[in-house]
Amino acid sequence: MTIPRRQLPGIVLACLLLLPASLGAQREGGTLRIYLARHGESDANAAGRVSGWQDVRLTAKGRQQAEVLRESLRAIPIDAVYSSTLSRSRETARILRPDTPATPLDSLKEKSGGRFEGLPAGDPELLRRLRDPDDALDGGESLNQLTGRVRRGLDQIRREHPSGTVLVVGHAWTNRAILRVLLDLPAERAFAVDQGNDELYLIELGAGGRPRLWKLIREGNLGDL
């Protein structure tokens, strides 16, 4: 199978998903392009622990990851930048686009991990319960609750930018929910998304057309897909 690819200034993208016109976020007007980044490695990522709403910071590696990604985005015109209100997202946004102040939105915060925050991310009970989209993890948020919150944030972004190009710097679970909303993914498909701290997606939402999901790849390395 030939994977569709496109070359933009300083960036190579491969098409991961092309939806039927009847699915995904339907829009009027021009094309909206959303570059979707995840924050760089955080202290909790490095320790293999659940951070959720804990306001952990980037590691030196996380800042370096953001600096590398910044070079990939340098030649791309960006109309606006959005981050969550958590430090690791805001710091990544500042590194990625130092000349464009990010708008922090509570609606883009990471999924609350409830009583599991601070515990190992590989906790067997946590991994089992995460697969239930209605499980709020004892005082945290369920995937369905997160999706509703993220949907409100996306509605705000799309009202302010009916077309053009925006950069959103989110979190692992936040970005799963963003893709779930924009591409109309079932919960199990959203759960399977595994975006690295240094990975970039592009979602294209054309007027009346089919939503497209692209992923940044390194030239000559389809192993990144």
PDB file of C-alpha atoms in Angstrom:
ATOM      1  CA  MET A   1       0.000   0.000   0.000  1.00  0.00           C
ATOM      2  CA  THR A   2       1.278   3.463  -0.863  1.00  0.00           C
ATOM      3  CA  ILE A   3       1.062   5.857   2.069  1.00  0.00           C
ATOM      4  CA  PRO A   4       0.101   9.377   0.923  1.00  0.00           C
ATOM      5  CA  ARG A   5       2.816  11.866   1.805  1.00  0.00           C
ATOM      6  CA  ARG A   6       3.234  15.579   1.441  1.00  0.00           C
ATOM      7  CA  GLN A   7       6.170  17.930   1.749  1.00  0.00           C
ATOM      8  CA  LEU A   8       5.780  21.300   3.437  1.00  0.00           C
ATOM      9  CA  PRO A   9       8.635  23.717   4.111  1.00  0.00           C
ATOM     10  CA  GLY A  10      10.857  21.974   6.632  1.00  0.00           C
ATOM     11  CA  ILE A  11       8.391  19.195   7.358  1.00  0.00           C
ATOM     12  CA  VAL A  12       7.390  15.816   5.889  1.00  0.00           C
ATOM     13  CA  LEU A  13       3.938  14.430   6.665  1.00  0.00           C
ATOM     14  CA  ALA A  14       2.307  11.054   6.036  1.00  0.00           C
ATOM     15  CA  CYS A  15      -1.459  10.589   5.882  1.00  0.00           C
ATOM     16  CA  LEU A  16      -2.659   8.253   8.637  1.00  0.00           C
ATOM     17  CA  LEU A  17      -6.401   8.568   8.233  1.00  0.00           C
ATOM     18  CA  LEU A  18      -8.814   9.787   5.570  1.00  0.00           C
ATOM     19  CA  LEU A  19     -12.420   9.645   6.700  1.00  0.00           C
ATOM     20  CA  PRO A  20     -15.581   9.441   4.633  1.00  0.00           C
ATOM     21  CA  ALA A  21     -17.237  12.818   4.167  1.00  0.00           C
ATOM     22  CA  SER A  22     -20.108  11.667   6.392  1.00  0.00           C
ATOM     23  CA  LEU A  23     -17.789  11.298   9.398  1.00  0.00           C
ATOM     24  CA  GLY A  24     -15.657  13.654  11.411  1.00  0.00           C
ATOM     25  CA  ALA A  25     -16.127  17.335  12.122  1.00  0.00           C
ATOM     26  CA  GLN A  26     -18.233  18.937   9.408  1.00  0.00           C
ATOM     27  CA  ARG A  27     -17.582  22.608   8.753  1.00  0.00           C
ATOM     28  CA  GLU A  28     -18.625  25.544   6.660  1.00  0.00           C
ATOM     29  CA  GLY A  29     -16.170  27.995   5.146  1.00  0.00           C
ATOM     30  CA  GLY A  30     -12.497  27.438   4.414  1.00  0.00           C
ATOM     31  CA  THR A  31     -10.024  24.847   5.632  1.00  0.00           C
ATOM     32  CA  LEU A  32      -8.882  24.799   9.245  1.00  0.00           C
ATOM     33  CA  ARG A  33      -5.507  23.169   9.926  1.00  0.00           C
ATOM     34  CA  ILE A  34      -4.735  22.143  13.482  1.00  0.00           C
ATOM     35  CA  TYR A  35      -1.153  21.181  14.289  1.00  0.00           C
ATOM     36  CA  LEU A  36      -1.429  18.994  17.384  1.00  0.00           C
ATOM     37  CA  ALA A  37       1.643  18.632  19.584  1.00  0.00           C
ATOM     38  CA  ARG A  38       2.124  16.929  22.914  1.00  0.00           C
ATOM     39  CA  HIS A  39       4.240  18.572  25.597  1.00  0.00           C
ATOM     40  CA  GLY A  40       7.858  17.461  25.887  1.00  0.00           C
ATOM     41  CA  GLU A  41       8.936  14.844  28.407  1.00  0.00           C
ATOM     42  CA  SER A  42       7.951  15.824  31.940  1.00  0.00           C
ATOM     43  CA  ASP A  43       9.382  14.802  35.295  1.00  0.00           C
ATOM     44  CA  ALA A  44       6.448  12.394  35.686  1.00  0.00           C
ATOM     45  CA  ASN A  45       6.998  10.911  32.203  1.00  0.00           C
ATOM     46  CA  ALA A  46      10.645  10.289  33.041  1.00  0.00           C
ATOM     47  CA  ALA A  47       9.683   8.632  36.328  1.00  0.00           C
ATOM     48  CA  GLY A  48       6.937   6.543  34.695  1.00  0.00           C
ATOM     49  CA  ARG A  49       4.235   8.028  36.907  1.00  0.00           C
ATOM     50  CA  VAL A  50       0.727   9.380  36.327  1.00  0.00           C
ATOM     51  CA  SER A  51       0.713  13.178  36.387  1.00  0.00           C
ATOM     52  CA  GLY A  52      -2.853  14.118  35.450  1.00  0.00           C
ATOM     53  CA  TRP A  53      -3.580  17.541  36.918  1.00  0.00           C
ATOM     54  CA  GLN A  54      -0.318  17.629  38.900  1.00  0.00           C
ATOM     55  CA  ASP A  55       1.683  20.621  37.657  1.00  0.00           C
ATOM     56  CA  VAL A  56       4.956  18.869  36.851  1.00  0.00           C
ATOM     57  CA  ARG A  57       7.661  20.535  34.767  1.00  0.00           C
ATOM     58  CA  LEU A  58       9.585  19.579  31.650  1.00  0.00           C
ATOM     59  CA  THR A  59      12.857  17.714  31.938  1.00  0.00           C
ATOM     60  CA  ALA A  60      15.966  18.851  30.053  1.00  0.00           C
ATOM     61  CA  LYS A  61      15.134  16.157  27.503  1.00  0.00           C
ATOM     62  CA  GLY A  62      11.597  17.522  27.217  1.00  0.00           C
ATOM     63  CA  ARG A  63      12.870  21.014  26.453  1.00  0.00           C
ATOM     64  CA  GLN A  64      15.243  19.578  23.863  1.00  0.00           C
ATOM     65  CA  GLN A  65      12.380  17.643  22.238  1.00  0.00           C
ATOM     66  CA  ALA A  66      10.401  20.877  21.950  1.00  0.00           C
ATOM     67  CA  GLU A  67      13.385  22.690  20.445  1.00  0.00           C
ATOM     68  CA  VAL A  68      13.757  20.010  17.761  1.00  0.00           C
ATOM     69  CA  LEU A  69      10.050  20.193  16.970  1.00  0.00           C
ATOM     70  CA  ARG A  70      10.293  23.987  16.793  1.00  0.00           C
ATOM     71  CA  GLU A  71      12.689  23.656  13.864  1.00  0.00           C
ATOM     72  CA  SER A  72      10.165  21.473  12.022  1.00  0.00           C
ATOM     73  CA  LEU A  73       7.497  24.141  12.509  1.00  0.00           C
ATOM     74  CA  ARG A  74       9.675  27.178  11.853  1.00  0.00           C
ATOM     75  CA  ALA A  75       8.572  27.714   8.244  1.00  0.00           C
ATOM     76  CA  ILE A  76       4.876  27.027   8.906  1.00  0.00           C
ATOM     77  CA  PRO A  77       2.673  30.143   9.272  1.00  0.00           C
ATOM     78  CA  ILE A  78       0.658  29.806  12.496  1.00  0.00           C
ATOM     79  CA  ASP A  79      -2.268  32.123  13.229  1.00  0.00           C
ATOM     80  CA  ALA A  80      -2.670  31.256  16.907  1.00  0.00           C
ATOM     81  CA  VAL A  81      -1.300  28.952  19.603  1.00  0.00           C
ATOM     82  CA  TYR A  82      -3.316  27.231  22.330  1.00  0.00           C
ATOM     83  CA  SER A  83      -2.026  25.309  25.340  1.00  0.00           C
ATOM     84  CA  SER A  84      -3.464  23.890  28.511  1.00  0.00           C
ATOM     85  CA  THR A  85      -3.089  25.778  31.773  1.00  0.00           C
ATOM     86  CA  LEU A  86      -0.526  23.256  33.070  1.00  0.00           C
ATOM     87  CA  SER A  87       3.136  24.297  33.115  1.00  0.00           C
ATOM     88  CA  ARG A  88       4.448  21.484  30.936  1.00  0.00           C
ATOM     89  CA  SER A  89       2.083  22.426  28.110  1.00  0.00           C
ATOM     90  CA  ARG A  90       2.634  26.181  28.453  1.00  0.00           C
ATOM     91  CA  GLU A  91       6.425  25.816  28.515  1.00  0.00           C
ATOM     92  CA  THR A  92       6.374  23.603  25.422  1.00  0.00           C
ATOM     93  CA  ALA A  93       4.187  26.149  23.619  1.00  0.00           C
ATOM     94  CA  ARG A  94       6.638  28.951  24.487  1.00  0.00           C
ATOM     95  CA  ILE A  95       9.524  26.932  23.076  1.00  0.00           C
ATOM     96  CA  LEU A  96       7.652  25.929  19.921  1.00  0.00           C
ATOM     97  CA  ARG A  97       6.469  29.448  19.106  1.00  0.00           C
ATOM     98  CA  PRO A  98       8.405  32.022  21.170  1.00  0.00           C
ATOM     99  CA  ASP A  99       7.010  34.963  19.187  1.00  0.00           C
ATOM    100  CA  THR A 100       3.344  33.921  19.479  1.00  0.00           C
ATOM    101  CA  PRO A 101       1.888  34.038  23.009  1.00  0.00           C
ATOM    102  CA  ALA A 102      -0.204  30.956  23.689  1.00  0.00           C
ATOM    103  CA  THR A 103      -3.775  31.158  24.936  1.00  0.00           C
ATOM    104  CA  PRO A 104      -4.059  28.750  27.910  1.00  0.00           C
ATOM    105  CA  LEU A 105      -7.363  26.882  28.184  1.00  0.00           C
ATOM    106  CA  ASP A 106      -8.520  24.826  31.172  1.00  0.00           C
ATOM    107  CA  SER A 107     -10.473  22.712  28.702  1.00  0.00           C
ATOM    108  CA  LEU A 108      -7.169  21.402  27.300  1.00  0.00           C
ATOM    109  CA  LYS A 109      -5.805  20.166  30.652  1.00  0.00           C
ATOM    110  CA  GLU A 110      -4.745  16.555  30.944  1.00  0.00           C
ATOM    111  CA  LYS A 111      -7.252  13.927  32.062  1.00  0.00           C
ATOM    112  CA  SER A 112      -7.500  13.890  35.839  1.00  0.00           C
ATOM    113  CA  GLY A 113      -6.104  10.634  37.178  1.00  0.00           C
ATOM    114  CA  GLY A 114      -7.988  10.738  40.473  1.00  0.00           C
ATOM    115  CA  ARG A 115      -6.371   8.641  43.183  1.00  0.00           C
ATOM    116  CA  PHE A 116      -3.898   7.218  40.656  1.00  0.00           C
ATOM    117  CA  GLU A 117      -2.016  10.505  40.234  1.00  0.00           C
ATOM    118  CA  GLY A 118       1.571  10.040  41.362  1.00  0.00           C
ATOM    119  CA  LEU A 119       1.343   6.253  41.065  1.00  0.00           C
ATOM    120  CA  PRO A 120       3.152   4.141  38.435  1.00  0.00           C
ATOM    121  CA  ALA A 121       1.636   4.566  34.969  1.00  0.00           C
ATOM    122  CA  GLY A 122       1.825   0.797  34.485  1.00  0.00           C
ATOM    123  CA  ASP A 123      -0.361  -0.005  37.501  1.00  0.00           C
ATOM    124  CA  PRO A 124      -2.426  -3.054  36.403  1.00  0.00           C
ATOM    125  CA  GLU A 125      -5.657  -1.780  37.968  1.00  0.00           C
ATOM    126  CA  LEU A 126      -5.228   1.599  36.277  1.00  0.00           C
ATOM    127  CA  LEU A 127      -4.578   0.055  32.867  1.00  0.00           C
ATOM    128  CA  ARG A 128      -7.677  -2.117  33.210  1.00  0.00           C
ATOM    129  CA  ARG A 129      -9.926   0.727  34.330  1.00  0.00           C
ATOM    130  CA  LEU A 130      -8.707   3.159  31.682  1.00  0.00           C
ATOM    131  CA  ARG A 131     -10.369   0.984  29.048  1.00  0.00           C
ATOM    132  CA  ASP A 132     -13.799   1.794  30.476  1.00  0.00           C
ATOM    133  CA  PRO A 133     -14.751   5.188  28.956  1.00  0.00           C
ATOM    134  CA  ASP A 134     -17.130   5.875  31.880  1.00  0.00           C
ATOM    135  CA  ASP A 135     -14.694   5.079  34.732  1.00  0.00           C
ATOM    136  CA  ALA A 136     -13.722   8.308  36.534  1.00  0.00           C
ATOM    137  CA  LEU A 137     -10.883   6.646  38.471  1.00  0.00           C
ATOM    138  CA  ASP A 138     -12.105   7.460  41.999  1.00  0.00           C
ATOM    139  CA  GLY A 139     -12.365  11.227  41.924  1.00  0.00           C
ATOM    140  CA  GLY A 140     -10.771  11.813  38.529  1.00  0.00           C
ATOM    141  CA  GLU A 141     -12.254  11.983  35.040  1.00  0.00           C
ATOM    142  CA  SER A 142     -13.553   9.370  32.670  1.00  0.00           C
ATOM    143  CA  LEU A 143     -12.639   9.428  28.992  1.00  0.00           C
ATOM    144  CA  ASN A 144     -16.190  10.500  28.194  1.00  0.00           C
ATOM    145  CA  GLN A 145     -16.016  13.371  30.695  1.00  0.00           C
ATOM    146  CA  LEU A 146     -12.669  14.440  29.253  1.00  0.00           C
ATOM    147  CA  THR A 147     -14.088  14.292  25.738  1.00  0.00           C
ATOM    148  CA  GLY A 148     -16.938  16.614  26.715  1.00  0.00           C
ATOM    149  CA  ARG A 149     -14.511  19.109  28.250  1.00  0.00           C
ATOM    150  CA  VAL A 150     -12.189  19.008  25.251  1.00  0.00           C
ATOM    151  CA  ARG A 151     -15.129  19.426  22.878  1.00  0.00           C
ATOM    152  CA  ARG A 152     -15.956  22.752  24.555  1.00  0.00           C
ATOM    153  CA  GLY A 153     -12.379  23.924  24.067  1.00  0.00           C
ATOM    154  CA  LEU A 154     -12.380  22.909  20.419  1.00  0.00           C
ATOM    155  CA  ASP A 155     -15.687  24.700  19.892  1.00  0.00           C
ATOM    156  CA  GLN A 156     -14.067  27.882  21.221  1.00  0.00           C
ATOM    157  CA  ILE A 157     -11.007  27.486  18.992  1.00  0.00           C
ATOM    158  CA  ARG A 158     -13.124  26.829  15.909  1.00  0.00           C
ATOM    159  CA  ARG A 159     -15.380  29.812  16.608  1.00  0.00           C
ATOM    160  CA  GLU A 160     -12.344  32.071  16.786  1.00  0.00           C
ATOM    161  CA  HIS A 161     -10.627  30.407  13.813  1.00  0.00           C
ATOM    162  CA  PRO A 162     -13.164  29.133  11.259  1.00  0.00           C
ATOM    163  CA  SER A 163     -10.239  28.769   8.855  1.00  0.00           C
ATOM    164  CA  GLY A 164      -6.476  29.177   8.927  1.00  0.00           C
ATOM    165  CA  THR A 165      -3.788  27.382  10.923  1.00  0.00           C
ATOM    166  CA  VAL A 166      -3.504  26.929  14.678  1.00  0.00           C
ATOM    167  CA  LEU A 167      -1.106  25.055  16.945  1.00  0.00           C
ATOM    168  CA  VAL A 168      -2.503  23.176  19.939  1.00  0.00           C
ATOM    169  CA  VAL A 169      -0.110  21.876  22.607  1.00  0.00           C
ATOM    170  CA  GLY A 170      -1.875  19.267  24.674  1.00  0.00           C
ATOM    171  CA  HIS A 171      -1.285  16.091  26.646  1.00  0.00           C
ATOM    172  CA  ALA A 172      -1.460  12.368  25.931  1.00  0.00           C
ATOM    173  CA  TRP A 173      -5.096  11.914  26.967  1.00  0.00           C
ATOM    174  CA  THR A 174      -6.195  15.383  25.914  1.00  0.00           C
ATOM    175  CA  ASN A 175      -4.907  14.754  22.410  1.00  0.00           C
ATOM    176  CA  ARG A 176      -6.666  11.387  22.261  1.00  0.00           C
ATOM    177  CA  ALA A 177      -9.893  13.216  23.069  1.00  0.00           C
ATOM    178  CA  ILE A 178      -9.159  15.907  20.462  1.00  0.00           C
ATOM    179  CA  LEU A 179      -8.756  13.267  17.768  1.00  0.00           C
ATOM    180  CA  ARG A 180     -11.856  11.480  19.030  1.00  0.00           C
ATOM    181  CA  VAL A 181     -13.914  14.670  18.600  1.00  0.00           C
ATOM    182  CA  LEU A 182     -12.485  15.917  15.315  1.00  0.00           C
ATOM    183  CA  LEU A 183     -12.368  12.523  13.602  1.00  0.00           C
ATOM    184  CA  ASP A 184     -15.439  11.001  15.263  1.00  0.00           C
ATOM    185  CA  LEU A 185     -13.433   8.056  16.597  1.00  0.00           C
ATOM    186  CA  PRO A 186     -14.964   5.394  18.841  1.00  0.00           C
ATOM    187  CA  ALA A 187     -13.547   5.264  22.358  1.00  0.00           C
ATOM    188  CA  GLU A 188     -11.407   2.181  21.683  1.00  0.00           C
ATOM    189  CA  ARG A 189      -9.757   3.832  18.671  1.00  0.00           C
ATOM    190  CA  ALA A 190      -9.025   6.962  20.674  1.00  0.00           C
ATOM    191  CA  PHE A 191      -7.574   4.853  23.500  1.00  0.00           C
ATOM    192  CA  ALA A 192      -5.154   3.236  21.035  1.00  0.00           C
ATOM    193  CA  VAL A 193      -3.580   6.562  19.997  1.00  0.00           C
ATOM    194  CA  ASP A 194      -0.040   6.724  21.376  1.00  0.00           C
ATOM    195  CA  GLN A 195       1.475  10.118  20.538  1.00  0.00           C
ATOM    196  CA  GLY A 196       5.072  10.518  21.676  1.00  0.00           C
ATOM    197  CA  ASN A 197       6.374  13.631  23.404  1.00  0.00           C
ATOM    198  CA  ASP A 198       8.197  14.611  20.210  1.00  0.00           C
ATOM    199  CA  GLU A 199       5.455  13.737  17.699  1.00  0.00           C
ATOM    200  CA  LEU A 200       3.297  16.114  15.699  1.00  0.00           C
ATOM    201  CA  TYR A 201      -0.060  15.536  14.021  1.00  0.00           C
ATOM    202  CA  LEU A 202      -1.873  17.724  11.514  1.00  0.00           C
ATOM    203  CA  ILE A 203      -5.657  17.557  11.278  1.00  0.00           C
ATOM    204  CA  GLU A 204      -7.151  19.183   8.186  1.00  0.00           C
ATOM    205  CA  LEU A 205     -10.830  20.079   8.342  1.00  0.00           C
ATOM    206  CA  GLY A 206     -12.070  21.180   4.936  1.00  0.00           C
ATOM    207  CA  ALA A 207     -15.466  22.670   4.175  1.00  0.00           C
ATOM    208  CA  GLY A 208     -17.807  19.742   3.496  1.00  0.00           C
ATOM    209  CA  GLY A 209     -14.853  17.477   2.817  1.00  0.00           C
ATOM    210  CA  ARG A 210     -13.205  14.518   4.480  1.00  0.00           C
ATOM    211  CA  PRO A 211     -11.108  15.175   7.602  1.00  0.00           C
ATOM    212  CA  ARG A 212      -7.486  14.152   7.140  1.00  0.00           C
ATOM    213  CA  LEU A 213      -4.994  13.173   9.815  1.00  0.00           C
ATOM    214  CA  TRP A 214      -1.298  13.579   9.018  1.00  0.00           C
ATOM    215  CA  LYS A 215       1.735  12.710  11.111  1.00  0.00           C
ATOM    216  CA  LEU A 216       5.210  14.222  11.034  1.00  0.00           C
ATOM    217  CA  ILE A 217       7.809  11.707   9.891  1.00  0.00           C
ATOM    218  CA  ARG A 218      11.561  11.918   9.560  1.00  0.00           C
ATOM    219  CA  GLU A 219      12.607  11.898   5.915  1.00  0.00           C
ATOM    220  CA  GLY A 220      13.265   8.349   4.743  1.00  0.00           C
ATOM    221  CA  ASN A 221      11.987   6.728   7.928  1.00  0.00           C
ATOM    222  CA  LEU A 222       8.512   5.258   7.566  1.00  0.00           C
ATOM    223  CA  GLY A 223       9.211   3.434  10.815  1.00  0.00           C
ATOM    224  CA  ASP A 224       7.932   6.600  12.487  1.00  0.00           C
ATOM    225  CA  LEU A 225       4.399   5.703  11.328  1.00  0.00           C
TER     226      LEU A 225
END
